[in-house]
JSON list of C-alpha atoms and ligand atoms in Angstrom, two decimals:
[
{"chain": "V", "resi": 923, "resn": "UNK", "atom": "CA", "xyz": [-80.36, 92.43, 58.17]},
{"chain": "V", "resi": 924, "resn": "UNK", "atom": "CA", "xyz": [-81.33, 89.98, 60.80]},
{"chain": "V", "resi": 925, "resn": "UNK", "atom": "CA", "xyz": [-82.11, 90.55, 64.36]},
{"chain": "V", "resi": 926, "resn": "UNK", "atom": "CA", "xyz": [-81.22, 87.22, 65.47]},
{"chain": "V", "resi": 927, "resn": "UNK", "atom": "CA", "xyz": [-77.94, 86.52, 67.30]},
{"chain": "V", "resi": 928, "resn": "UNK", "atom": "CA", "xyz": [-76.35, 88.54, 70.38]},
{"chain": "V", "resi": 929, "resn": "UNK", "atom": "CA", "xyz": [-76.36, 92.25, 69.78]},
{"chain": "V", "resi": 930, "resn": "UNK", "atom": "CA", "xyz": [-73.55, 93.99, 68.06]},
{"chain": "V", "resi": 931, "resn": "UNK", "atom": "CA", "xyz": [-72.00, 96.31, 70.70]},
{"chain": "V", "resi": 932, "resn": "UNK", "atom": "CA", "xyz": [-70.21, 99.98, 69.63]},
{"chain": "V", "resi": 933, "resn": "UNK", "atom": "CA", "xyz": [-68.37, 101.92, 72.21]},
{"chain": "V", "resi": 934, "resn": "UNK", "atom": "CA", "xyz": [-67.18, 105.80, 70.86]},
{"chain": "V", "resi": 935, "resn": "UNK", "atom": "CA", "xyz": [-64.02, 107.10, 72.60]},
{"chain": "V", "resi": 936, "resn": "UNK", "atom": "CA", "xyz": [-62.42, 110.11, 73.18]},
{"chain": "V", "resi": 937, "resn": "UNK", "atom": "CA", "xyz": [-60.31, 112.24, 75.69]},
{"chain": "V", "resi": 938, "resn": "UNK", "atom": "CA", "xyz": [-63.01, 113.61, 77.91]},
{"chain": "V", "resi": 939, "resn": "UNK", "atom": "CA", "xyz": [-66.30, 112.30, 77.12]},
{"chain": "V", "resi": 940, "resn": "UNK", "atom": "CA", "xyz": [-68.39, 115.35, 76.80]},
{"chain": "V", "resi": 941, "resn": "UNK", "atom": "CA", "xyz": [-67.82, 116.81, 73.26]},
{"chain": "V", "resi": 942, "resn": "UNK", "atom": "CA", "xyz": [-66.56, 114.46, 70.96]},
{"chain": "V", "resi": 943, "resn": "UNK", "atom": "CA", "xyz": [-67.30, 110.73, 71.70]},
{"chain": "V", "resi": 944, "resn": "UNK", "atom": "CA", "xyz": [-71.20, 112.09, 73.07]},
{"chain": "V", "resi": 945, "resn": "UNK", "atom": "CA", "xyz": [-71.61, 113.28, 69.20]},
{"chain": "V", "resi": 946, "resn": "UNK", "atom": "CA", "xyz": [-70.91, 110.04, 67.94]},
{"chain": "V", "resi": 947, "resn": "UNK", "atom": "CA", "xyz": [-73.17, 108.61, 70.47]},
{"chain": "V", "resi": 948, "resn": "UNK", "atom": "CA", "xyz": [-75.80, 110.24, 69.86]},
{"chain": "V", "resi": 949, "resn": "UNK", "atom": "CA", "xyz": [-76.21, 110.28, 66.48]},
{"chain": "V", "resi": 950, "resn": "UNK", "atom": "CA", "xyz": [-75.25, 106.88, 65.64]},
{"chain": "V", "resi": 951, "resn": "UNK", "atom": "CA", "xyz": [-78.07, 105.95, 68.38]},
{"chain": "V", "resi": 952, "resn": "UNK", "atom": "CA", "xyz": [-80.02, 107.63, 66.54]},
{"chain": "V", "resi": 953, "resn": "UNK", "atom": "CA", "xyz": [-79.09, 106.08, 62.87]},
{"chain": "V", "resi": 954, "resn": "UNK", "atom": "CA", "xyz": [-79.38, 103.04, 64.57]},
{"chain": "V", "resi": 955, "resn": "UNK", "atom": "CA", "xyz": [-83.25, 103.98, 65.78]},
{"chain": "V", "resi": 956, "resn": "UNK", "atom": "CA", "xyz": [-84.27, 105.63, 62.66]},
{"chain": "V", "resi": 957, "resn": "UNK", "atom": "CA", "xyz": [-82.93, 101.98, 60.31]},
{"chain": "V", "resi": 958, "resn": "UNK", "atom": "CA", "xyz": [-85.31, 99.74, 63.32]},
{"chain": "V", "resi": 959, "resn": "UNK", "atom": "CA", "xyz": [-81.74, 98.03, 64.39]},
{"chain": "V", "resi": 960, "resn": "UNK", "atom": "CA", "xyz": [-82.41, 99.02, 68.44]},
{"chain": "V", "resi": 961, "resn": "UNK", "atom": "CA", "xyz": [-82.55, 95.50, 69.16]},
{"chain": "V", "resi": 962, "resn": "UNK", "atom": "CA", "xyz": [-79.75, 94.74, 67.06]},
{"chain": "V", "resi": 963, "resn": "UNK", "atom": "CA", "xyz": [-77.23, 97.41, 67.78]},
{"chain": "V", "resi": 964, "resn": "UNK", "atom": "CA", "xyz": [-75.97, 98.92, 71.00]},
{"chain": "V", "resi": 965, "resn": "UNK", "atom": "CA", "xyz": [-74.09, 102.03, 71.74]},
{"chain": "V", "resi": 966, "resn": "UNK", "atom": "CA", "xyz": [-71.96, 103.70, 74.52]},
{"chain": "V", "resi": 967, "resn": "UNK", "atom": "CA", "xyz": [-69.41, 105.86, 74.68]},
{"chain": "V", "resi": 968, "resn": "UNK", "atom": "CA", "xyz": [-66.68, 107.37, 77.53]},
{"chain": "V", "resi": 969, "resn": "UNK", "atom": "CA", "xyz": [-63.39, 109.07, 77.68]},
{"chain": "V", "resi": 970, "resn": "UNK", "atom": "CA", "xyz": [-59.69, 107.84, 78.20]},
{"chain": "V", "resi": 971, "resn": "UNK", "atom": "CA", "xyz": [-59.47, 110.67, 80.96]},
{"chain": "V", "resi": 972, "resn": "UNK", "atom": "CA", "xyz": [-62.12, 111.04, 84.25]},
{"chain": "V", "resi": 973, "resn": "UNK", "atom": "CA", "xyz": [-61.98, 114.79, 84.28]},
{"chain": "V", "resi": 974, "resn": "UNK", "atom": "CA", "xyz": [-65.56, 114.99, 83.27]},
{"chain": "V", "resi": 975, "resn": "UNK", "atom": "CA", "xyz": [-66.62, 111.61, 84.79]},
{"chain": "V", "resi": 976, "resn": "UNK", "atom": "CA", "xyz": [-70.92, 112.49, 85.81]},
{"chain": "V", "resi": 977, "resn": "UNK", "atom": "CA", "xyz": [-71.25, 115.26, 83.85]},
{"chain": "V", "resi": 978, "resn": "UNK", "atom": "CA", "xyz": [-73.30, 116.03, 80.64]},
{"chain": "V", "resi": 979, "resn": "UNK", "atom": "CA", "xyz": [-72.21, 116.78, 77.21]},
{"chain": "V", "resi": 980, "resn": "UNK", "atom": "CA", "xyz": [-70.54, 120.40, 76.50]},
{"chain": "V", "resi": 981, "resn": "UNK", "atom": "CA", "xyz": [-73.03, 123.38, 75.89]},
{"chain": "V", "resi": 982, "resn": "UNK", "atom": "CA", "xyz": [-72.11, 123.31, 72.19]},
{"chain": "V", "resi": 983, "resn": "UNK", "atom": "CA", "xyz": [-71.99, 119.81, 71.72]},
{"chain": "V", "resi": 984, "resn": "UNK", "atom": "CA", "xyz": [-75.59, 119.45, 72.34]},
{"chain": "V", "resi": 985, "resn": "UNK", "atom": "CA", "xyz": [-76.87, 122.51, 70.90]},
{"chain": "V", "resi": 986, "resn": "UNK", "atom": "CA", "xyz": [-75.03, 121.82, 67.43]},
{"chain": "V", "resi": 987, "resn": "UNK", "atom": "CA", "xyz": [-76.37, 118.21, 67.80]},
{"chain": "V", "resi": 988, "resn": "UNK", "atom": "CA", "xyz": [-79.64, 119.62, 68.83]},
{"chain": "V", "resi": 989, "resn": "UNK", "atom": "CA", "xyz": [-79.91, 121.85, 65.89]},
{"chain": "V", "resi": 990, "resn": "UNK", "atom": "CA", "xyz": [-79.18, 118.97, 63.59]},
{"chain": "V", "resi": 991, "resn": "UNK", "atom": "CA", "xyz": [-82.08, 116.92, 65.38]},
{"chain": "V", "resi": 992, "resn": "UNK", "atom": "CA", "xyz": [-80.02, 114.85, 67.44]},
{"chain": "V", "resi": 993, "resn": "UNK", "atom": "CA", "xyz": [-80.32, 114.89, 71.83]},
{"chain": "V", "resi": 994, "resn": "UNK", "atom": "CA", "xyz": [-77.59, 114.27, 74.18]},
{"chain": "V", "resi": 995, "resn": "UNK", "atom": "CA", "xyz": [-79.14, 115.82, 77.00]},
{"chain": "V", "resi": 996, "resn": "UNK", "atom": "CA", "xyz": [-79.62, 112.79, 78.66]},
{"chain": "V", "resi": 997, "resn": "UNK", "atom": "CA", "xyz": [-75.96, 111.32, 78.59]},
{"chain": "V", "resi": 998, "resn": "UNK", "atom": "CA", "xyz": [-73.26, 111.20, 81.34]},
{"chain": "V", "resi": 999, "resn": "UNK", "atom": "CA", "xyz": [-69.58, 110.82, 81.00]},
{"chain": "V", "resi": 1000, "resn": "UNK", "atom": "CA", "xyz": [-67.58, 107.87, 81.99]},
{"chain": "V", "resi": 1001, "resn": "UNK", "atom": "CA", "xyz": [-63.75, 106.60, 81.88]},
{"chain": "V", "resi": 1002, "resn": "UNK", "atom": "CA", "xyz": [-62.74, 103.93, 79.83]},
{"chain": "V", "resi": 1003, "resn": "UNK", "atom": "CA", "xyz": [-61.90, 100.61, 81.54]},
{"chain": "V", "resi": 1004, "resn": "UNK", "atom": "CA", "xyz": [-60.89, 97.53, 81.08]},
{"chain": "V", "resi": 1005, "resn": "UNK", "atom": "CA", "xyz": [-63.90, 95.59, 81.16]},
{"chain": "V", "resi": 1006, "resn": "UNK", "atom": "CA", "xyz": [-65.08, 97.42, 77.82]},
{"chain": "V", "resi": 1007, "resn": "UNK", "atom": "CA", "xyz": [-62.47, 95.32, 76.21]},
{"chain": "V", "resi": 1008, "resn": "UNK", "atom": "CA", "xyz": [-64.65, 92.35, 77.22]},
{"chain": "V", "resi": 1009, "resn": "UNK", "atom": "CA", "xyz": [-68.04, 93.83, 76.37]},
{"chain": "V", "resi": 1010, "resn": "UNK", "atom": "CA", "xyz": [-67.67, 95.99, 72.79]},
{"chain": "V", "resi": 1011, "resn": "UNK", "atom": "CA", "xyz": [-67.20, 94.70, 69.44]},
{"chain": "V", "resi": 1012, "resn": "UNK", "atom": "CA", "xyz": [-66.08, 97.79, 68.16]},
{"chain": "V", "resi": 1013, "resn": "UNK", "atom": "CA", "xyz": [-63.87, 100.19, 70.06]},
{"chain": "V", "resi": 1014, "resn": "UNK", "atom": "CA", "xyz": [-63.49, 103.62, 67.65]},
{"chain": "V", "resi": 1015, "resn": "UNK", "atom": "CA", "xyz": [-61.49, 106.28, 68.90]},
{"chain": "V", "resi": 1016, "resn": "UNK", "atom": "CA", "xyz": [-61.68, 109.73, 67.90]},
{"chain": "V", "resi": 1017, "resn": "UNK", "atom": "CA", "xyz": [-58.20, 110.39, 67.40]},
{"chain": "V", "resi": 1018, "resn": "UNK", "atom": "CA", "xyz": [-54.79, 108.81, 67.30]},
{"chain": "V", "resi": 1019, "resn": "UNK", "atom": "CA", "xyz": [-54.31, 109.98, 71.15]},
{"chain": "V", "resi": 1020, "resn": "UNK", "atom": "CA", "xyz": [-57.35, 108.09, 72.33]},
{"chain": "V", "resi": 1021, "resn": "UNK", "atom": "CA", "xyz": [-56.45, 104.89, 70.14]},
{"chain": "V", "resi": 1022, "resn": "UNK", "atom": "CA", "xyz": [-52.94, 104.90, 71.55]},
{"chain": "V", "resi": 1023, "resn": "UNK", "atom": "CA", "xyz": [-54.41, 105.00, 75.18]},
{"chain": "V", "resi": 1024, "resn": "UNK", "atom": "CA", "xyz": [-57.14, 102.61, 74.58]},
{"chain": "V", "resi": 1025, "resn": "UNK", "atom": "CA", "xyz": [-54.24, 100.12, 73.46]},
{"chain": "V", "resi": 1026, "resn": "UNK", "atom": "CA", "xyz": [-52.55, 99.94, 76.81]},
{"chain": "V", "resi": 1027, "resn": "UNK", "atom": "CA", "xyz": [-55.59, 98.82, 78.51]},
{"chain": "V", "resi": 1028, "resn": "UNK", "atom": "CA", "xyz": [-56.27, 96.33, 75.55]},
{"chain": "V", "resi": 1029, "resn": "UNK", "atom": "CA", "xyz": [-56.02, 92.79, 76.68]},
{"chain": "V", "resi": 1030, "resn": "UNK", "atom": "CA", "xyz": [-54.05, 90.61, 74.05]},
{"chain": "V", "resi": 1031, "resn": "UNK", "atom": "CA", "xyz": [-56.88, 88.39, 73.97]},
{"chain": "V", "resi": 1032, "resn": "UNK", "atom": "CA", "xyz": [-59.31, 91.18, 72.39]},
{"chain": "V", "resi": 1033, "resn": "UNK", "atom": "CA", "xyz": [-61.42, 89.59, 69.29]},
{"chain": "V", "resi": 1034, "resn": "UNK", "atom": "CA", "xyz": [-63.36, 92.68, 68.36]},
{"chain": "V", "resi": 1035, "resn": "UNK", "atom": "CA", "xyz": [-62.36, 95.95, 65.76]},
{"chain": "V", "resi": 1036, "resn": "UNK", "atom": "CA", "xyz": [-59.92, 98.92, 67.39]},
{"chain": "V", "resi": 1037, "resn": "UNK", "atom": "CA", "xyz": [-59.39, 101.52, 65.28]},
{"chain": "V", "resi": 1038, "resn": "UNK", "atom": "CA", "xyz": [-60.23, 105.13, 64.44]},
{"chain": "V", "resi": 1039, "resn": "UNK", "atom": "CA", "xyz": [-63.85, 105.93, 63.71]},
{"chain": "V", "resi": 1040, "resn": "UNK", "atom": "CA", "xyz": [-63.30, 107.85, 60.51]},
{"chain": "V", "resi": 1041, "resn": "UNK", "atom": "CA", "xyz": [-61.72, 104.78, 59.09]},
{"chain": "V", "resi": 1042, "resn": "UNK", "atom": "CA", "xyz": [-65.71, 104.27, 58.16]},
{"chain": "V", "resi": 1043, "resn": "UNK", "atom": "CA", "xyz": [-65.52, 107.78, 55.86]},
{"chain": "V", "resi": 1044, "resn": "UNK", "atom": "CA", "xyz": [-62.03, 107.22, 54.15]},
{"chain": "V", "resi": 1045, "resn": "UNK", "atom": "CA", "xyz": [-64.33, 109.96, 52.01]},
{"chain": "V", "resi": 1046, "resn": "UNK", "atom": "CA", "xyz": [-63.60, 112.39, 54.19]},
{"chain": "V", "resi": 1047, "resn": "UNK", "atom": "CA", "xyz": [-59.94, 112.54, 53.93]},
{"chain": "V", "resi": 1048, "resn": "UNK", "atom": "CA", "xyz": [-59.62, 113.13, 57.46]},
{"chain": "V", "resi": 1049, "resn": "UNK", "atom": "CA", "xyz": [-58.74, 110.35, 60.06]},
{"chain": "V", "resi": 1050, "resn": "UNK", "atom": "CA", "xyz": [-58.48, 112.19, 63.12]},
{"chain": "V", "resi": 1051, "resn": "UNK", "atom": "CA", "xyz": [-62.12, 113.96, 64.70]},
{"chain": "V", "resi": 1052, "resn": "UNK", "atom": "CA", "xyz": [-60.17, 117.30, 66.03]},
{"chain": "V", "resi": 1053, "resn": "UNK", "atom": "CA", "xyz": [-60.93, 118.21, 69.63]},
{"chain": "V", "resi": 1054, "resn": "UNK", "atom": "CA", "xyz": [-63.08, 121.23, 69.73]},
{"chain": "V", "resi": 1055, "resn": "UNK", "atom": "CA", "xyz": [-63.07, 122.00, 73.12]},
{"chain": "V", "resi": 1056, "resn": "UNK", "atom": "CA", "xyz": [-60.60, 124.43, 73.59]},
{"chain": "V", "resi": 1057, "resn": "UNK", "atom": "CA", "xyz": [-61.89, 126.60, 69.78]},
{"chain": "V", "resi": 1058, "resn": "UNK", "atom": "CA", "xyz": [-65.12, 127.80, 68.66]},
{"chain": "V", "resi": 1059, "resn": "UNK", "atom": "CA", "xyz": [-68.50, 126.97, 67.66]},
{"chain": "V", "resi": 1060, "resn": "UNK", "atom": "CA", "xyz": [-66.95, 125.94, 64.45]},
{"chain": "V", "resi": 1061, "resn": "UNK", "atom": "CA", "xyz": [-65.04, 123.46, 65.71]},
{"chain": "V", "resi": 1062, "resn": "UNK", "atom": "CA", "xyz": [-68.21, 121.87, 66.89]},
{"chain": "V", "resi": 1063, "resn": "UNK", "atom": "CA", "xyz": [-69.98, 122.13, 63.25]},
{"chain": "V", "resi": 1064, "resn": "UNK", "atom": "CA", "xyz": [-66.73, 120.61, 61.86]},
{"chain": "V", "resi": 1065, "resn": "UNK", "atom": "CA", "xyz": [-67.32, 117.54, 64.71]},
{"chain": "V", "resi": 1066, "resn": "UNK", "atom": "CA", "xyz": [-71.03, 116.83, 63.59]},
{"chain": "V", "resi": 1067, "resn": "UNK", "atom": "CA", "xyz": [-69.47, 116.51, 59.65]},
{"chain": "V", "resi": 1068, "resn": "UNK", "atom": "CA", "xyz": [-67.23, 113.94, 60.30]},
{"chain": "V", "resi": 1069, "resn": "UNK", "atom": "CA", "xyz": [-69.46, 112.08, 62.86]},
{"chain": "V", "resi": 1070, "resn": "UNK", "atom": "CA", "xyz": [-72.61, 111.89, 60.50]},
{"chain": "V", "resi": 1071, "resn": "UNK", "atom": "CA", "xyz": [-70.46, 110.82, 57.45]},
{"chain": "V", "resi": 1072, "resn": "UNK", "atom": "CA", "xyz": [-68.25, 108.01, 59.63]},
{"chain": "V", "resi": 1073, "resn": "UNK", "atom": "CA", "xyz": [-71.42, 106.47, 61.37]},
{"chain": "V", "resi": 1074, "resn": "UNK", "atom": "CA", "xyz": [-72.94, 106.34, 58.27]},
{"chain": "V", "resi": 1075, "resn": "UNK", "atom": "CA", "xyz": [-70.56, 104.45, 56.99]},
{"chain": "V", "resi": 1076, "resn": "UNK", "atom": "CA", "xyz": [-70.27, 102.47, 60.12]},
{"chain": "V", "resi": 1077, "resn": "UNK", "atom": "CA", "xyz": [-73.98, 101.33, 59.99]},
{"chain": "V", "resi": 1078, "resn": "UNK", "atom": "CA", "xyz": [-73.49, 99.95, 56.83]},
{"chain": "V", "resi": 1079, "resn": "UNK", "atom": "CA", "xyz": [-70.05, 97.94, 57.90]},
{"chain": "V", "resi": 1080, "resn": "UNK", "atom": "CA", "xyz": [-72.45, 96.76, 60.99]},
{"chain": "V", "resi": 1081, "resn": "UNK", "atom": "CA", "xyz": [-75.19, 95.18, 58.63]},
{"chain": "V", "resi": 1082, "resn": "UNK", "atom": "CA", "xyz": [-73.12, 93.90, 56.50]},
{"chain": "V", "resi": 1083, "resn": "UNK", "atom": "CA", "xyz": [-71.09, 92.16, 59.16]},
{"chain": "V", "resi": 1084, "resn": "UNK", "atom": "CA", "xyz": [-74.04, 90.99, 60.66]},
{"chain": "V", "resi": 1085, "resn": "UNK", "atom": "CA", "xyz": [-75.54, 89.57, 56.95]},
{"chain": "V", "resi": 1086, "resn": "UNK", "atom": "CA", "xyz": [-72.96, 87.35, 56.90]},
{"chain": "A", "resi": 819, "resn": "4NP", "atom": "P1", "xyz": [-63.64, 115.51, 74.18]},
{"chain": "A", "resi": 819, "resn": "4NP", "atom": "O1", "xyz": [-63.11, 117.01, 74.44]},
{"chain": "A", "resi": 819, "resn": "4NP", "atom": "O2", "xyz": [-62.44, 114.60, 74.35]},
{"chain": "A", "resi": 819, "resn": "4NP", "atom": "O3", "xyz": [-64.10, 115.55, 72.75]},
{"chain": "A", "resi": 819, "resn": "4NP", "atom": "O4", "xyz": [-64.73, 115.26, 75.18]},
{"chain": "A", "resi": 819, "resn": "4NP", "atom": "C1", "xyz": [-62.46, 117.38, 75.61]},
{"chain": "A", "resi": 819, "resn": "4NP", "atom": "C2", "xyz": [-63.18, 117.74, 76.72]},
{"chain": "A", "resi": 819, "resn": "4NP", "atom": "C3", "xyz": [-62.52, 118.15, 77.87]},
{"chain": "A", "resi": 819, "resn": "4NP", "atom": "C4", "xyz": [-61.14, 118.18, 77.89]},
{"chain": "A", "resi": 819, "resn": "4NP", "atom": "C5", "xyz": [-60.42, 117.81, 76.77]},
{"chain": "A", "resi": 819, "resn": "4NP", "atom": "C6", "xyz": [-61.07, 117.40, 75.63]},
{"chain": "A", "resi": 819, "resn": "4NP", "atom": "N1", "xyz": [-60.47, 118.62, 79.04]},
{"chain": "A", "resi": 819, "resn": "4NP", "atom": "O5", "xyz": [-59.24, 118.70, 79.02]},
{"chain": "A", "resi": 819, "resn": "4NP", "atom": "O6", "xyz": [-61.11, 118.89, 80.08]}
]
């Protein structure tokens, strides 16, 4: 894959911005890091709600992403807002709640993807990531699944996109 040309820009989204769309972030970041593609590939995420708006990841977020090798500590949560329209080429929401919010704010002039992120693990069988904040640790494990298979397969969509 080439490094040439403007960056390709991914923004994760969920409801609240500290369990599930942080997981995505930091793993993928860290797919992203591990392949070289730094330069090539940037990544965000934020929440459709501002409940959580300054704070870090969830307690179990980041120790299930810790034990897998993966650190959020250093993330903050955000809202969504319009401007992202303008500055991500792909917009992945974690479930059909978050996609359905993300499209009222979603000028009609938007060029990039909007979809659900497990689109990129149709493997998995799944298409929603279930929100684990309310359950167990579980719930958590069952996140990190889902996230390592879809950005997987969301790296690949990314270089081959950009081979073109
Ligand atoms: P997330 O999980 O959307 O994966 O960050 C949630 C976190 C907080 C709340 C809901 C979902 N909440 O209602 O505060």
């Amino acid at each position: 894959m080439s490094a040439a040309g403007p960056p390709t820009r991914v923004l994760f989204v969920c409801l609240g911005n500290i369990c599930r769309s942080p997981t995505a972030h930091g793993v993928f970041a860290a797919l992203v890091e591990r392949d070289g593609l730094a330069g090539s590939i940037e990544v965000d995420s934020c929440g459709t709600g501002g409940w959580h708006v300054g704070e870090p990841p969830d307690r179990r977020a980041t120790l299930e992403a810790g034990a897998r090798g993966y650190d959020l500590r250093s993330l903050r949560a955000r809202q969504l807002r319009a401007d992202d329209f303008r500055r991500f080429d792909y917009m992945l929401a974690m479930d059909e709640n978050n996609l359905a919010d993300m499209r009222t704010l979603c000028p009609g002039d938007f060029s990039g993807h909007l979809g659900l992120f497990l689109d990129f693990a149709p493997q998995r069988g799944e298409r929603e990531v279930p929100d684990p904040y309310y359950g167990g640790d579980e719930g958590f494990a069952h996140v990190l699944d889902l996230v390592e298979a879809a950005s997987e397969g969301l790296l690949r969509e990314i270089r081959r996109a950009r081979a073109d």
